[in-house]
């Protein structure tokens, strides 16, 4: 087996493991709102106020679907619409304090769930994960860049 084949095999195995973890994490989330709603709140938390059209592209839904979703979240007190100071014709969707709190609580619940699982690993396994943190952070950065490029 060539070095390139071995590297590709490792990439496949790592990708499969990460995808499996992400899939299981999503399935374990509370079902108090749709995944698209939760993802939209997380996007607003990460990027700040956005136009509905931008949110629709970022979340991979139609503009009418995002409009309905925003209306429901607005009625729930999680988001609000505000005028864009730079263009009075534009309305931006913003997180409310309740929306930001929801994102923080949901994120912390995910962190806590993984921390409990990590506490069950051996010391060597924890050290291996800790050693991989820089690579995982870089991988997350590359994924964010790829997503930004695909949103354009």
mmCIF file of C-alpha atoms in Angstrom, residues 34-118:
data_model
loop_
_atom_site.group_PDB
_atom_site.id
_atom_site.type_symbol
_atom_site.label_atom_id
_atom_site.label_comp_id
_atom_site.label_asym_id
_atom_site.label_seq_id
_atom_site.Cartn_x
_atom_site.Cartn_y
_atom_site.Cartn_z
ATOM 1 C CA UNK A 34 -36.550 21.708 14.343
ATOM 2 C CA UNK A 35 -32.924 21.235 13.381
ATOM 3 C CA UNK A 36 -33.266 24.072 10.865
ATOM 4 C CA UNK A 37 -34.535 26.415 13.584
ATOM 5 C CA UNK A 38 -31.694 25.442 15.916
ATOM 6 C CA UNK A 39 -29.142 25.814 13.085
ATOM 7 C CA UNK A 40 -30.559 29.237 12.195
ATOM 8 C CA UNK A 41 -30.221 30.410 15.803
ATOM 9 C CA UNK A 42 -26.637 29.102 15.886
ATOM 10 C CA UNK A 43 -25.871 30.917 12.626
ATOM 11 C CA UNK A 44 -27.231 34.181 14.027
ATOM 12 C CA UNK A 45 -25.199 33.640 17.198
ATOM 13 C CA UNK A 46 -22.032 33.093 15.178
ATOM 14 C CA UNK A 47 -22.480 35.723 12.453
ATOM 15 C CA UNK A 48 -24.763 38.348 13.967
ATOM 16 C CA UNK A 49 -27.848 39.855 12.321
ATOM 17 C CA UNK A 50 -28.638 38.604 8.814
ATOM 18 C CA UNK A 51 -31.181 39.147 6.071
ATOM 19 C CA UNK A 52 -33.770 36.419 5.627
ATOM 20 C CA UNK A 53 -32.404 35.703 2.148
ATOM 21 C CA UNK A 54 -28.900 35.188 3.580
ATOM 22 C CA UNK A 55 -30.243 32.891 6.290
ATOM 23 C CA UNK A 56 -32.155 30.858 3.716
ATOM 24 C CA UNK A 57 -28.991 30.317 1.668
ATOM 25 C CA UNK A 58 -26.907 29.516 4.761
ATOM 26 C CA UNK A 59 -29.409 26.918 5.990
ATOM 27 C CA UNK A 60 -30.248 25.478 2.572
ATOM 28 C CA UNK A 61 -33.946 26.315 2.540
ATOM 29 C CA UNK A 62 -36.134 28.512 0.372
ATOM 30 C CA UNK A 63 -36.743 32.135 1.264
ATOM 31 C CA UNK A 64 -40.471 31.530 1.907
ATOM 32 C CA UNK A 65 -39.612 28.637 4.242
ATOM 33 C CA UNK A 66 -37.118 30.815 6.130
ATOM 34 C CA UNK A 67 -39.686 33.608 6.371
ATOM 35 C CA UNK A 68 -42.133 31.219 8.059
ATOM 36 C CA UNK A 69 -39.410 29.836 10.330
ATOM 37 C CA UNK A 70 -38.347 33.350 11.376
ATOM 38 C CA UNK A 71 -41.975 34.293 12.059
ATOM 39 C CA UNK A 72 -42.393 31.270 14.356
ATOM 40 C CA UNK A 73 -39.126 32.004 16.181
ATOM 41 C CA UNK A 74 -40.114 35.662 16.462
ATOM 42 C CA UNK A 75 -43.436 34.660 18.042
ATOM 43 C CA UNK A 76 -41.478 32.467 20.463
ATOM 44 C CA UNK A 77 -39.287 35.421 21.436
ATOM 45 C CA UNK A 78 -36.058 33.902 20.113
ATOM 46 C CA UNK A 79 -35.426 36.400 17.304
ATOM 47 C CA UNK A 80 -36.546 39.877 16.350
ATOM 48 C CA UNK A 81 -36.506 41.890 13.169
ATOM 49 C CA UNK A 82 -34.703 45.224 13.063
ATOM 50 C CA UNK A 83 -34.018 47.750 10.372
ATOM 51 C CA UNK A 84 -30.565 47.815 8.828
ATOM 52 C CA UNK A 85 -28.972 51.139 9.819
ATOM 53 C CA UNK A 86 -27.010 51.209 6.558
ATOM 54 C CA UNK A 87 -30.061 50.589 4.343
ATOM 55 C CA UNK A 88 -33.498 51.517 5.661
ATOM 56 C CA UNK A 89 -35.179 49.227 3.090
ATOM 57 C CA UNK A 90 -33.582 46.133 4.609
ATOM 58 C CA UNK A 91 -34.787 44.154 7.619
ATOM 59 C CA UNK A 92 -32.334 42.071 9.594
ATOM 60 C CA UNK A 93 -33.102 39.084 11.793
ATOM 61 C CA UNK A 94 -31.374 39.305 15.188
ATOM 62 C CA UNK A 95 -31.157 37.013 18.194
ATOM 63 C CA UNK A 96 -32.954 38.161 21.302
ATOM 64 C CA UNK A 97 -31.417 37.506 24.703
ATOM 65 C CA UNK A 98 -33.742 34.480 24.974
ATOM 66 C CA UNK A 99 -32.449 33.190 21.617
ATOM 67 C CA UNK A 100 -28.819 33.686 22.624
ATOM 68 C CA UNK A 101 -29.501 31.943 25.942
ATOM 69 C CA UNK A 102 -31.120 29.022 24.104
ATOM 70 C CA UNK A 103 -28.040 28.631 21.865
ATOM 71 C CA UNK A 104 -25.663 28.780 24.851
ATOM 72 C CA UNK A 105 -27.729 26.263 26.838
ATOM 73 C CA UNK A 106 -28.014 23.838 23.912
ATOM 74 C CA UNK A 107 -24.294 24.134 23.128
ATOM 75 C CA UNK A 108 -23.338 23.555 26.779
ATOM 76 C CA UNK A 109 -25.605 20.498 26.931
ATOM 77 C CA UNK A 110 -23.703 19.062 23.962
ATOM 78 C CA UNK A 111 -20.346 19.853 25.561
ATOM 79 C CA UNK A 112 -21.472 18.237 28.828
ATOM 80 C CA UNK A 113 -22.698 15.097 27.035
ATOM 81 C CA UNK A 114 -19.348 14.621 25.297
ATOM 82 C CA UNK A 115 -17.420 15.432 28.483
ATOM 83 C CA UNK A 116 -19.285 12.637 30.297
ATOM 84 C CA UNK A 117 -18.346 10.205 27.525
ATOM 85 C CA UNK A 118 -14.732 11.390 27.467
#
